[in-house]
Tab-separated table of C-alpha atoms in Angstrom:
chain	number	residue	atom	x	y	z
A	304	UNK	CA	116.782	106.961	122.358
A	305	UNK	CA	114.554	104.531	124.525
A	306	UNK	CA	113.153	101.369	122.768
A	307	UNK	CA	109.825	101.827	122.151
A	308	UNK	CA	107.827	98.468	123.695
A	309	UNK	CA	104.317	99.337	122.495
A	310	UNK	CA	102.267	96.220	121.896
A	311	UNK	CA	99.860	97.340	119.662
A	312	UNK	CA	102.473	99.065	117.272
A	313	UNK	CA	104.751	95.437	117.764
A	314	UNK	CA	101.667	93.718	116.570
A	315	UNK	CA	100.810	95.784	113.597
A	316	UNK	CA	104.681	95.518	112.284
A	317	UNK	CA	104.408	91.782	112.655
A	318	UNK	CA	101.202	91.968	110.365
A	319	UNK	CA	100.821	94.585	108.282
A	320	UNK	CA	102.555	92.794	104.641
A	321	UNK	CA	104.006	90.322	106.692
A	322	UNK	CA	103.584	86.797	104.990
A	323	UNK	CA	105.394	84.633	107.869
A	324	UNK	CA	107.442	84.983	110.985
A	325	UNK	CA	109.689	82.401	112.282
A	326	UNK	CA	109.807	82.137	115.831
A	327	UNK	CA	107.108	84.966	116.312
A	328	UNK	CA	106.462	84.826	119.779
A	329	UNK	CA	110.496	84.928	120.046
A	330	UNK	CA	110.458	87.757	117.948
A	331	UNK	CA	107.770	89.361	120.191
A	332	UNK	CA	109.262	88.866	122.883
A	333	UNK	CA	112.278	90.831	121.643
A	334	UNK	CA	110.346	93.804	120.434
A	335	UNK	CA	109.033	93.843	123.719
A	336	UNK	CA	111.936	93.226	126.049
A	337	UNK	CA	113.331	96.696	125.654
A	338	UNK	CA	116.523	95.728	124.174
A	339	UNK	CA	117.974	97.034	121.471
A	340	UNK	CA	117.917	94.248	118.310
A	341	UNK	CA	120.388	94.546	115.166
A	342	UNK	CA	118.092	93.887	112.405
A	343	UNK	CA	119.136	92.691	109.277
A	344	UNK	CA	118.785	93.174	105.475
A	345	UNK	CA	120.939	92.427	102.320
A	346	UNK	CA	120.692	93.518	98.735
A	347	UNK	CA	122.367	92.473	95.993
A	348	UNK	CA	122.817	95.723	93.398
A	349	UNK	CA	121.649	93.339	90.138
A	350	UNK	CA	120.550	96.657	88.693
A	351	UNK	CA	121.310	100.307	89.578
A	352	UNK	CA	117.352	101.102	91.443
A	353	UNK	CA	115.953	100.026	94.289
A	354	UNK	CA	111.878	99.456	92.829
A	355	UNK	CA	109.020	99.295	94.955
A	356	UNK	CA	108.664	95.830	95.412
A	357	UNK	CA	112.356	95.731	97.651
A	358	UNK	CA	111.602	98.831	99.072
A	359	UNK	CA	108.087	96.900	100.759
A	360	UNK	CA	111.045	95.496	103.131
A	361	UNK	CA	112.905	98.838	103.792
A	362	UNK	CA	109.769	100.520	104.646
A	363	UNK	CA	109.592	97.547	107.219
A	364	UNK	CA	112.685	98.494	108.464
A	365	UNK	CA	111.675	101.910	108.927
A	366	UNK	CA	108.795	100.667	111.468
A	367	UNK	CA	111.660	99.436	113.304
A	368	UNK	CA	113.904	101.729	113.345
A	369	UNK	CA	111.437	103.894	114.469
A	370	UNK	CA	111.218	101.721	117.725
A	371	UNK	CA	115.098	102.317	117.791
A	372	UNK	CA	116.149	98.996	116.722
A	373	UNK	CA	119.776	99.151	114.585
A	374	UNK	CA	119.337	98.400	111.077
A	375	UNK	CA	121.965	96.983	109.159
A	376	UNK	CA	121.973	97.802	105.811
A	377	UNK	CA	123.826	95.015	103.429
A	378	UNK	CA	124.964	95.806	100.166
A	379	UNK	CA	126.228	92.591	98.485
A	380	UNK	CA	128.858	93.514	96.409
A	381	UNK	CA	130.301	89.643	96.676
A	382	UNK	CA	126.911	87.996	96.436
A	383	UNK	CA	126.058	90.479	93.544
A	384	UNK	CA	128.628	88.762	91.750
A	385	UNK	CA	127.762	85.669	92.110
A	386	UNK	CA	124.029	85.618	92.224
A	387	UNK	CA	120.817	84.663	93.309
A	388	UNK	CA	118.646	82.441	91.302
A	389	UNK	CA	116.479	82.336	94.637
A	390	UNK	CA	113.340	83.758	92.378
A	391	UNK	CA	114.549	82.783	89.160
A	392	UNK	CA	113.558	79.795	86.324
A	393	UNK	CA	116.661	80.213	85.496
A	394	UNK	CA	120.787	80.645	85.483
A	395	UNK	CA	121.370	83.873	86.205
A	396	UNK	CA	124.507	85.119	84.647
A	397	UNK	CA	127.869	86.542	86.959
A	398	UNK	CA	128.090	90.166	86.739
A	399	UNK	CA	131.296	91.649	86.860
A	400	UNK	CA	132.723	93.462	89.486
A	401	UNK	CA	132.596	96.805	87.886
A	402	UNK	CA	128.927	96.144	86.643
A	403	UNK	CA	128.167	95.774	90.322
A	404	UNK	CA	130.503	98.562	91.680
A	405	UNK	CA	128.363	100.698	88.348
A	406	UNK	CA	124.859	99.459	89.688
A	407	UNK	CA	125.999	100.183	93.700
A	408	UNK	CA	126.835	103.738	93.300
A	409	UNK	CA	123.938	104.904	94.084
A	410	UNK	CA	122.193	102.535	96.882
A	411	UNK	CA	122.392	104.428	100.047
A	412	UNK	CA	121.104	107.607	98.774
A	413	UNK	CA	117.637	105.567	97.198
A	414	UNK	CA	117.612	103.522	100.774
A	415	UNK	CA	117.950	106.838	102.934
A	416	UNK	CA	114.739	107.871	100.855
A	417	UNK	CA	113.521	106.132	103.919
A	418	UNK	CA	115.566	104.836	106.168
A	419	UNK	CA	117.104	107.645	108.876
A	420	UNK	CA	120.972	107.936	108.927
A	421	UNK	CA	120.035	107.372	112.750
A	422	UNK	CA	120.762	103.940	114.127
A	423	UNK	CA	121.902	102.723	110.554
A	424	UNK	CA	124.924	100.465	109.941
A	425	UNK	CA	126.420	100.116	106.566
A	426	UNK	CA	128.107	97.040	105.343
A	427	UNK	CA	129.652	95.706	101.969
A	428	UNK	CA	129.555	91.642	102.434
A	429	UNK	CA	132.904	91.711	100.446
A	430	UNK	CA	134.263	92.713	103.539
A	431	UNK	CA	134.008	89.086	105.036
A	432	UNK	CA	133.254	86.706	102.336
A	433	UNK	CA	136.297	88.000	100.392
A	434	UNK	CA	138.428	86.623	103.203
A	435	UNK	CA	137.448	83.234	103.437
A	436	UNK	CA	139.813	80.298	102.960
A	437	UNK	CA	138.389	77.206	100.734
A	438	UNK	CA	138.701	75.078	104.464
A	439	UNK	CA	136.219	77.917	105.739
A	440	UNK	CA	133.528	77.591	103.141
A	441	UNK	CA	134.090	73.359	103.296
A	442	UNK	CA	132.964	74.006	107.160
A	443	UNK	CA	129.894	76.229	105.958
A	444	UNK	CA	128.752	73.745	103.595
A	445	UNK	CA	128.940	70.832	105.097
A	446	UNK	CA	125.898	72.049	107.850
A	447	UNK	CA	123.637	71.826	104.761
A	448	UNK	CA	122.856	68.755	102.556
A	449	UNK	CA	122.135	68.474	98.691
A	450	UNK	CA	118.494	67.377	99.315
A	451	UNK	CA	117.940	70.816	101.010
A	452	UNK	CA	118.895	72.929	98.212
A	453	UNK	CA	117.159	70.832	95.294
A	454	UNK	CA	113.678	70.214	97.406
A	455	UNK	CA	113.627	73.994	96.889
A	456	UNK	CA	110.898	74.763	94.673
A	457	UNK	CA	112.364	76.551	91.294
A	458	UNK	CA	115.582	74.225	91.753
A	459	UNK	CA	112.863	70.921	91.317
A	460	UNK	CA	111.151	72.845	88.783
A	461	UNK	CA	114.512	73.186	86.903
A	462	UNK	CA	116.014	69.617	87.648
A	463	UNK	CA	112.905	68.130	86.306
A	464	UNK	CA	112.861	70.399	82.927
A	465	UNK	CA	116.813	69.348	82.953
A	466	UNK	CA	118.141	72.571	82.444
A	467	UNK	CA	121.091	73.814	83.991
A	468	UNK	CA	121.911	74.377	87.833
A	469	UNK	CA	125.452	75.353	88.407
A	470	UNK	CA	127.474	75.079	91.993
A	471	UNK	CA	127.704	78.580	92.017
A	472	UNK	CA	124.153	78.429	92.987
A	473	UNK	CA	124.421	76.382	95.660
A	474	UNK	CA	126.870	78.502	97.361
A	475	UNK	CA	124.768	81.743	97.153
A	476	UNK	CA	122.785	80.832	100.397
A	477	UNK	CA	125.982	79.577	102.249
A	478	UNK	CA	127.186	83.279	101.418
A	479	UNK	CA	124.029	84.987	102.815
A	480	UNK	CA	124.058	82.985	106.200
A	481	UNK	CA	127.197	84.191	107.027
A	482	UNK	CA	126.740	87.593	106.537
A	483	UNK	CA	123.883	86.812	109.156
A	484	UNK	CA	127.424	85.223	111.526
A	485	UNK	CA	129.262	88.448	110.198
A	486	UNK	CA	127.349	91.380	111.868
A	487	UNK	CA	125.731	88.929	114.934
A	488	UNK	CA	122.193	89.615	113.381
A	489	UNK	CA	119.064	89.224	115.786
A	490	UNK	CA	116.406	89.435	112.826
A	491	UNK	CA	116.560	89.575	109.457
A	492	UNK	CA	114.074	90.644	107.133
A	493	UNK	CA	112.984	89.261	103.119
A	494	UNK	CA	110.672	88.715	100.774
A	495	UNK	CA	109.563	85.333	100.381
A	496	UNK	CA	111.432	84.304	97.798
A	497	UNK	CA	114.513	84.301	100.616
A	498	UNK	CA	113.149	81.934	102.632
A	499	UNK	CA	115.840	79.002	102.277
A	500	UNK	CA	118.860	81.447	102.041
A	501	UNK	CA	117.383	83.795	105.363
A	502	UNK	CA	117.147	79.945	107.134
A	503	UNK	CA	120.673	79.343	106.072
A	504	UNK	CA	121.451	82.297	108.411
A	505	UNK	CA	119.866	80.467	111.483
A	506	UNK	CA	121.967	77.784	110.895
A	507	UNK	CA	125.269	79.227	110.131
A	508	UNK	CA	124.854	81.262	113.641
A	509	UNK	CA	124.133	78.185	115.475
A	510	UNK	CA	127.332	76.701	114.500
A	511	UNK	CA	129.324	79.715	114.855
A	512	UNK	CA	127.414	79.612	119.011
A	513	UNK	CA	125.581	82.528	118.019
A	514	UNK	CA	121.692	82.981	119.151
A	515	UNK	CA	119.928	82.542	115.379
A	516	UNK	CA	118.203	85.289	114.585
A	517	UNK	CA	114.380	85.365	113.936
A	518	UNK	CA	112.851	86.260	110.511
A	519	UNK	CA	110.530	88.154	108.959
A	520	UNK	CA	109.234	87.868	105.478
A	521	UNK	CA	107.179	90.507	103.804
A	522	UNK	CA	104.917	89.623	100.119
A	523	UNK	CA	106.389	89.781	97.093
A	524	UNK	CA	104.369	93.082	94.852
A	525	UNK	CA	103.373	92.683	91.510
A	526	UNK	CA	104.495	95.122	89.004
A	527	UNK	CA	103.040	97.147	86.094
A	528	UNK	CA	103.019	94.247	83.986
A	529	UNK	CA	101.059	92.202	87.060
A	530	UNK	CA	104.140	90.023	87.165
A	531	UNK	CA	106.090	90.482	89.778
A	532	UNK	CA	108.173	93.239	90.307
A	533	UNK	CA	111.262	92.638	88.583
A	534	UNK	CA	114.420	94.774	87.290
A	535	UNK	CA	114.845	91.796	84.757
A	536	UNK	CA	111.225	91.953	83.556
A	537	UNK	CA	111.688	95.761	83.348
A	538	UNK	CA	107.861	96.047	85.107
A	539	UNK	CA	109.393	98.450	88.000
A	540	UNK	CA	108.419	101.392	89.978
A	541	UNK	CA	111.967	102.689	91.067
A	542	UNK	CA	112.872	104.980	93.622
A	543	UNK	CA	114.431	107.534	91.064
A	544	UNK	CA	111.389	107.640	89.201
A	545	UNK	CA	110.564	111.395	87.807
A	546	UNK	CA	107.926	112.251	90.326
A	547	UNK	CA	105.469	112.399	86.979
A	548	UNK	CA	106.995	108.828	85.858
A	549	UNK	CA	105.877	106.598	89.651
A	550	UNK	CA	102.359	108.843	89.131
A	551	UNK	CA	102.010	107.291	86.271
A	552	UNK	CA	103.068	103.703	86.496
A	553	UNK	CA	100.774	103.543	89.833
A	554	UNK	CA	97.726	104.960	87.774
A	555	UNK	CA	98.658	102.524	84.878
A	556	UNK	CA	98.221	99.303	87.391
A	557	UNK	CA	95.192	97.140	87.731
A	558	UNK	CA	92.529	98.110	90.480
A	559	UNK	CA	92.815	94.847	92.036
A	560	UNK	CA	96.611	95.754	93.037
A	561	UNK	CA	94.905	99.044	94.745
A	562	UNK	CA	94.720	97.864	98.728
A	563	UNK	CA	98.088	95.461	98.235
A	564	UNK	CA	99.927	98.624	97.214
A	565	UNK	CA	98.302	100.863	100.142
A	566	UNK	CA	99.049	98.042	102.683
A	567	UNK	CA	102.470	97.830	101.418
A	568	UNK	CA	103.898	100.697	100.108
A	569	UNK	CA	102.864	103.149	102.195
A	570	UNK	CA	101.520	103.759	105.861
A	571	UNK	CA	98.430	104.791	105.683
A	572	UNK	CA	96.990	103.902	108.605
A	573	UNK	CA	95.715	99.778	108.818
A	574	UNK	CA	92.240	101.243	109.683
A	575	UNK	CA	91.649	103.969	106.800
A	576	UNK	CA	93.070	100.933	104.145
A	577	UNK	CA	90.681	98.720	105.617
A	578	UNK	CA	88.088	101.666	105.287
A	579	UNK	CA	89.337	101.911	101.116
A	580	UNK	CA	88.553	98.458	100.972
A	581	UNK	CA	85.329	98.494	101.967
A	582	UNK	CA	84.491	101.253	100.015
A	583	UNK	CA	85.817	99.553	96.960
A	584	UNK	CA	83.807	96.535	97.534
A	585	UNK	CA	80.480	98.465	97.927
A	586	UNK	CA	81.362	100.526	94.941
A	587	UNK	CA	80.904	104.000	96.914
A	588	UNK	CA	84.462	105.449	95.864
A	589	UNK	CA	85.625	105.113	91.950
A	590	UNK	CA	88.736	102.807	91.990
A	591	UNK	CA	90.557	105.425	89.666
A	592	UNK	CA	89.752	108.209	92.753
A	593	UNK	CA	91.377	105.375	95.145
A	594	UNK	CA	94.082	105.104	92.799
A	595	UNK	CA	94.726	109.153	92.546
A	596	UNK	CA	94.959	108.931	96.442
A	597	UNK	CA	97.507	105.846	96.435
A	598	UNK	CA	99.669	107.495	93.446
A	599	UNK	CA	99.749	110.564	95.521
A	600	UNK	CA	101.135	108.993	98.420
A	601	UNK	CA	103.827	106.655	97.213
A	602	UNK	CA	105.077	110.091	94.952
A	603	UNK	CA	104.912	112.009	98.255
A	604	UNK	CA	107.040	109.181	99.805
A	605	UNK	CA	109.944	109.690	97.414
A	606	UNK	CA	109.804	113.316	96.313
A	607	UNK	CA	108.147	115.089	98.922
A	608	UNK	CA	104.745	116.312	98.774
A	609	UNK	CA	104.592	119.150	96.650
A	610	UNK	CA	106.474	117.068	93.749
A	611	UNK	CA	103.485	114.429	94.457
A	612	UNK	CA	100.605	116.929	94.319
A	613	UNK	CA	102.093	118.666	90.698
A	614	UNK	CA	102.599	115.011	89.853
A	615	UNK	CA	98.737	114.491	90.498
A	616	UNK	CA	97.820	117.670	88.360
A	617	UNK	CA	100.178	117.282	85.350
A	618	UNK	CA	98.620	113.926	85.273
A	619	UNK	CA	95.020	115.145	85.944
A	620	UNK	CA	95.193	118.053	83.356
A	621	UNK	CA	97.208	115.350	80.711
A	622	UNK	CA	94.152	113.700	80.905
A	623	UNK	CA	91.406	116.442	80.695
A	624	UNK	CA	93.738	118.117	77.727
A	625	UNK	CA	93.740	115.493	75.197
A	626	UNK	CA	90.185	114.087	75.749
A	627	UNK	CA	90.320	110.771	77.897
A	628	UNK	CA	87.411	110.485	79.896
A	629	UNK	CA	87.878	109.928	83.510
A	630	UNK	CA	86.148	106.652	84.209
A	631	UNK	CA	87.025	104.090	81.650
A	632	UNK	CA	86.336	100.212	81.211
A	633	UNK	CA	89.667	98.476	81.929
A	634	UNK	CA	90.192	95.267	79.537
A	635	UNK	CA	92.725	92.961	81.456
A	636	UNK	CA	94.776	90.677	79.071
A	637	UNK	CA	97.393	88.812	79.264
A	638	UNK	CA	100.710	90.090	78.736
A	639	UNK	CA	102.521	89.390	75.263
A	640	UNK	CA	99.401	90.143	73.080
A	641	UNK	CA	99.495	92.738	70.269
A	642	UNK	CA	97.741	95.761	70.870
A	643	UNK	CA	96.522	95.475	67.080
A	644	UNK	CA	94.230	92.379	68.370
A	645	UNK	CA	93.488	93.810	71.527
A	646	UNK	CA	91.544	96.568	69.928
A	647	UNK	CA	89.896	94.876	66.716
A	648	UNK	CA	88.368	92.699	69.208
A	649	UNK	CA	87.248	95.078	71.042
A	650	UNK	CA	85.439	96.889	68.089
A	651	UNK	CA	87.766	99.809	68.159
A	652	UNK	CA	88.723	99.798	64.682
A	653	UNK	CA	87.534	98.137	61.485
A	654	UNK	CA	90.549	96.148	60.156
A	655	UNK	CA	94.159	95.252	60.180
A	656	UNK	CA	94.161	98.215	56.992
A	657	UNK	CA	92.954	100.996	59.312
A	658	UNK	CA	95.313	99.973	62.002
A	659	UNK	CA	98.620	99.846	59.901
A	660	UNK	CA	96.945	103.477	58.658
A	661	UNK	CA	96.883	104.698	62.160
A	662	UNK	CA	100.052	103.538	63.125
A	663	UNK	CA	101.511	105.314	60.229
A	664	UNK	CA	99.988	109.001	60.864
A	665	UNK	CA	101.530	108.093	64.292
A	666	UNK	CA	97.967	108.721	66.231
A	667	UNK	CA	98.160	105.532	68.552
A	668	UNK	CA	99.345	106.677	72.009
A	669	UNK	CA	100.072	105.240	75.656
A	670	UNK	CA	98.525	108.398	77.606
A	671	UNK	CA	100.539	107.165	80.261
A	672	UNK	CA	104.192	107.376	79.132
A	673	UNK	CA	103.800	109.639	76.230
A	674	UNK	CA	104.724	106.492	73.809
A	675	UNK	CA	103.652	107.199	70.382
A	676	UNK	CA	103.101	103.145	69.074
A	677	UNK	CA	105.124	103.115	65.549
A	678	UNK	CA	105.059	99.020	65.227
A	679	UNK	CA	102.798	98.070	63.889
A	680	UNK	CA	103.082	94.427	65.602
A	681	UNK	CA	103.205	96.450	68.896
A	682	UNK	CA	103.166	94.046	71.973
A	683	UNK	CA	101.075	94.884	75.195
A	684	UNK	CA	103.913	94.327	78.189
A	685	UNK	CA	102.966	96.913	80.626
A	686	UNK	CA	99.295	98.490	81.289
A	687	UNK	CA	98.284	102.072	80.033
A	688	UNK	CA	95.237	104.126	78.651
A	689	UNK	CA	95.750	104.388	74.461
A	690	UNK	CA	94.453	106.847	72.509
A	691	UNK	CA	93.438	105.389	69.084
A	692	UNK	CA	93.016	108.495	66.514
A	693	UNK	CA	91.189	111.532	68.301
A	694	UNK	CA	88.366	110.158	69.899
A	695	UNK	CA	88.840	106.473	71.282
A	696	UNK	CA	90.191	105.494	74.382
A	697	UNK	CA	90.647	101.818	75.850
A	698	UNK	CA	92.592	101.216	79.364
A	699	UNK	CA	94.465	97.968	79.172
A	700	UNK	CA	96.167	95.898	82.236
A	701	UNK	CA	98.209	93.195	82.414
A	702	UNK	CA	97.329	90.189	83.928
């Protein structure tokens, strides 16, 4: 397959979700030269599903690989051991190694959900880093100083609050880097939150003589909570959804999420998002219409289209079925509150009394995930439309 040199498709990839690019006219110039690049991309399985919010860089990839760029797919079952605290306030604990070989088994079927068996290379990182004498990693560590991991921002945050920060951590990026030397990477794509350990790569291939590659870094997505998207928040859209379960979680987010998702987690073309947007901001399409559209496509993505548009009518007719009406107020809160307080205040019932009464005839309901609420100190976590008794509704996000 030829390498595709289009400019205007380059340029979009190196915009559309992209937050930075170091060395960007290098990186151009790549894309453009004709050659064929080995791009770049680890994942640690922490948890057994790939969610949306890592699946913003696969879908990245995809553009790519499309061009016919190699990508080379990661899996870190050495780094998944030790772990990253790259996004975290704090320690995250070791997994074992059969937790990780448990949460691994199924990666590269949820990451060929979009990336083609064409042009992909699979690696396990234990492959290298389990064969590396304690002289090796001295080497590796000494091209980086202590003031360069603790200016990061969470490790200042943490030294100054005095909790914990073990060596372990330190290593982590030292391990990423030279999985970068390992397979001769060109690019490597990331979130954000990689920045310092995707850097580390640059200079580990420098030392080892090696070109360093360039990197792109795509945003971070929030999740249904509005936090970011997190296994260890539990706020997640994953890849094995039920086709019915990622239709609902997208309809249960808040409309301000609506363009980030399209712009991210699909590819809808820049110029009908753009379109959305406008429409959104004049108030000529009804977000929850937009949101219908956006639900459809990410559940198309994963399960095919047909799966997406019964997705779209179990949830449509769920909805006409048991009363909710179709345009409702959303009340954003913050996340934590109990539902009980959420809906007093809102003038939805009378008093504590009634609520502990509905509770108990089991007629408060998430419309969303078919929850029936039986605590009565219930805590709002995640959005959802609730159906209080027969007749009220309220539509709750999550800040």
């Amino acid at each position: 397959m030829a390498i595709v040199t289009d400019k205007k498709t380059i340029d979009e990839i190196l915009e559309r979700g992209v937050a930075e690019v170091i060395q960007k006219d290098s990186l151009r110039n790549k894309l453009l030269s004709g050659k064929k690049l080995r791009i770049k991309f680890g994942i640690d399985p922490t948890s057994q599903n790939i969610h949306l919010g890592r699946a913003v860089s696969l879908l990245k990839l995809k553009d790519l690989q499309n061009l016919g760029h190699t990508i080379v797919f990661i899996v870190g079952d050495f780094t998944g051991v030790i772990g990253d605290t790259s996004d975290k306030e704090s320690e995250r604990p070791m997994l074992t190694k059969k937790e990780v070989k448990e949460n691994m088994k199924s990666y590269i079927t949820q990451a060929k959900k979009i990336l083609s068996p064409k042009n992909l290379e699979i690696h396990y990182n234990s492959k290298w880093l389990g064969k590396l004498q304690y002289d090796e990693i001295g080497e590796q560590a000494d091209a980086f100083s202590l003031a360069d991991f603790i200016s990061r921002e969470n490790i200042k945050k943490r030294l100054e609050e005095g909790s914990r920060i073990s060596l372990r951590e330190v290593l982590y990026p030292l391990m990423q880097g030279q999985d970068s030397v390992a397979i001769k990477s060109d690019v490597e794509i990331g979130g954000t939150d990689q920045k310092f350990n995707i850097l580390a790569g640059r200079r580990l291939q420098e030392r080892s003589k090696q070109k360093p590659q360039d990197i792109l870094m795509v945003n971070l997505i929030e999740g249904t909570d509005g936090r970011k998207m997190s296994s260890s928040w539990g706020n997640t859209i994953d890849l094995l959804d039920e086709p019915q379960n990622t239709f609902g979680k997208i309809m249960s987010l808040n409309d301000a999420l609506i363009v980030k998702y399209f712009i991210h987690c699909t590819r809808v073309p820049m110029k009908d998002v753009e379109a959305l947007e406008q429409s959104l901001k004049e108030n000529t399409i009804n977000p929850r219409d937009a949101k219908l559209k956006l639900a459809e496509e990410i559940t198309a993505l994963y399960h095919g289209e047909k799966k997406a548009l019964r997705a779209r009518n179990d949830f449509i007719n769920t909805f006409a079925r048991r009363g909710a009406p179709a345009d409702l107020k959303e009340e954003v809160v913050g996340g934590g509150r109990e539902l009980c307080d959420i809906i007093l205040s809102l003038g939805l019932i009378a008093s504590k009394t009634e609520w502990r009464r509905l509770v108990l005839g089991r007629a408060v309901e998430n419309m969303e995930t078919g929850e029936t609420i039986q605590d009565y100190n219930f805590k709002i976590e995640q959005g959802g439309v609730f159906k209080i008794g027969k007749k009220r509704f309220v539509k709750i996000a999550v800040r």
